XYZ file of C-alpha atoms in Angstrom:
168
model
C 25.181 -32.197 64.897
C 25.064 -33.786 61.383
C 21.645 -35.499 61.839
C 18.773 -33.396 61.154
C 16.421 -32.952 63.997
C 13.005 -33.175 62.001
C 11.991 -36.556 61.413
C 11.081 -36.184 57.762
C 14.545 -34.452 57.142
C 16.101 -37.470 58.900
C 14.155 -39.948 56.510
C 15.172 -37.954 53.430
C 18.926 -37.671 54.504
C 19.102 -41.357 55.296
C 17.792 -42.140 51.830
C 20.546 -39.802 50.297
C 23.275 -41.485 52.530
C 22.093 -44.816 51.241
C 21.977 -43.496 47.628
C 25.488 -42.431 47.959
C 26.358 -45.996 49.386
C 25.685 -47.186 45.944
C 28.953 -45.580 44.984
C 30.999 -47.103 47.709
C 32.893 -49.269 44.997
C 35.228 -46.395 44.688
C 36.925 -46.981 48.102
C 38.576 -50.352 47.081
C 39.107 -48.819 43.696
C 41.370 -46.233 44.864
C 42.642 -48.016 47.881
C 43.061 -51.685 46.962
C 42.783 -52.737 43.437
C 45.846 -52.744 41.168
C 46.624 -53.420 37.693
C 44.135 -55.285 35.322
C 41.689 -55.711 38.213
C 41.815 -51.937 38.917
C 41.313 -51.020 35.111
C 38.202 -53.579 34.879
C 36.659 -51.937 37.773
C 37.444 -48.526 36.992
C 35.878 -48.897 33.528
C 32.566 -50.512 35.168
C 32.465 -47.686 37.883
C 32.791 -44.721 35.529
C 30.046 -46.195 33.229
C 27.504 -46.203 35.967
C 28.887 -42.747 37.405
C 26.722 -40.335 35.227
C 23.498 -42.084 36.319
C 24.429 -42.030 39.943
C 25.331 -38.176 39.705
C 22.159 -37.533 38.113
C 20.253 -39.172 40.893
C 22.157 -37.317 43.517
C 21.752 -34.084 41.806
C 18.030 -34.595 41.558
C 18.086 -35.360 45.404
C 19.752 -32.029 46.175
C 17.203 -30.214 43.767
C 14.300 -32.065 45.703
C 15.842 -30.989 48.889
C 15.970 -27.368 47.974
C 12.455 -27.497 46.596
C 10.909 -29.142 49.639
C 12.352 -26.561 51.767
C 11.206 -23.805 49.054
C 14.781 -22.399 49.104
C 16.625 -22.831 45.900
C 19.785 -21.677 47.660
C 19.871 -24.063 50.364
C 23.356 -25.255 50.088
C 22.948 -28.938 51.732
C 21.111 -31.958 51.426
C 20.388 -31.343 55.361
C 19.214 -27.769 54.718
C 21.224 -24.716 55.949
C 24.002 -27.063 57.606
C 25.355 -30.024 56.338
C 24.049 -33.657 57.396
C 25.634 -37.181 57.545
C 24.321 -37.410 54.067
C 26.172 -34.487 52.738
C 29.429 -35.832 54.205
C 28.971 -39.333 52.694
C 28.232 -37.871 49.399
C 31.121 -35.703 49.392
C 33.394 -38.587 50.286
C 32.617 -40.692 47.241
C 32.470 -37.776 44.896
C 35.790 -36.331 46.160
C 37.382 -39.887 45.896
C 36.153 -40.281 42.393
C 37.781 -36.994 41.370
C 41.052 -38.386 42.381
C 40.965 -40.789 39.315
C 38.931 -38.791 37.091
C 39.351 -34.913 38.134
C 36.451 -33.765 36.077
C 34.065 -36.578 36.585
C 31.662 -34.507 38.685
C 31.929 -31.330 36.914
C 31.445 -32.575 33.519
C 28.198 -34.331 34.767
C 26.721 -31.751 37.047
C 27.295 -28.140 37.541
C 24.958 -28.337 40.449
C 26.955 -31.042 42.364
C 30.200 -29.406 41.467
C 29.075 -26.080 43.174
C 27.843 -28.129 46.114
C 31.234 -29.708 46.588
C 32.972 -26.441 46.491
C 30.415 -25.215 49.219
C 31.374 -28.238 51.277
C 35.059 -27.477 50.820
C 34.383 -23.952 52.230
C 33.430 -25.229 55.578
C 36.124 -24.576 57.898
C 36.368 -27.737 59.803
C 36.509 -29.429 56.049
C 39.200 -27.103 55.063
C 41.419 -28.145 58.089
C 40.650 -31.726 57.340
C 41.489 -31.386 53.784
C 44.746 -29.547 54.690
C 46.024 -32.040 57.031
C 44.969 -35.437 55.733
C 47.624 -37.602 54.060
C 47.738 -37.702 50.146
C 46.559 -40.865 48.474
C 49.339 -41.912 45.874
C 50.023 -44.929 43.713
C 46.222 -45.456 42.696
C 45.903 -48.511 40.725
C 49.632 -49.436 40.987
C 50.782 -49.455 44.771
C 48.102 -47.448 46.713
C 49.054 -45.794 49.937
C 49.159 -42.707 51.900
C 51.728 -39.990 52.071
C 51.713 -37.686 55.198
C 52.884 -34.168 55.491
C 56.590 -35.382 56.374
C 56.753 -37.759 53.228
C 56.149 -40.847 55.377
C 54.528 -43.388 52.900
C 52.215 -45.912 54.524
C 50.469 -48.801 52.750
C 48.361 -51.746 53.760
C 51.589 -53.846 53.841
C 53.257 -51.596 56.103
C 54.782 -53.912 58.738
C 54.656 -51.119 61.626
C 51.015 -51.998 62.473
C 48.318 -49.440 63.472
C 48.973 -45.837 62.105
C 47.393 -42.712 63.879
C 47.519 -39.210 62.024
C 48.383 -36.480 64.273
C 48.815 -32.917 63.032
C 49.120 -34.253 59.312
C 51.900 -36.837 60.487
C 51.729 -40.563 60.995
C 52.318 -41.953 64.450
C 52.745 -45.696 65.036
C 51.553 -47.811 68.022
């Protein structure tokens, strides 16, 4: 699974997971806020971003030192943990607005993101997921067939199957 078996690793990964939660403002920033509100929150978010990235990089380096393995690819060790996926989520969302925001702050985390993206199931997910469009103006999702869905969509619940939206 995605949860380490060792109790100390669980504690460490829970702490990293919670550290990444400090970056969760990226979710409404890319999915909800528009206009002036989007611009203001974006400015605030990215003013704090370098410090957040520095703390996450430090935790990844600590994880490697704790295991005495400088090449240990994940916060969770030799396989990704729940913390790895949470950190990836927030950093990847940030790159939707500022494509170089991670690589300009941390070579270590940029390389770690590439390692995450090389996971076969992650590759499948990234290939099939809808594309987020209209950030800051009219955010919504575009599926592989070109169908646009936003929070205002009148059709109700949308499910994603094989890269295409299905409605209930």
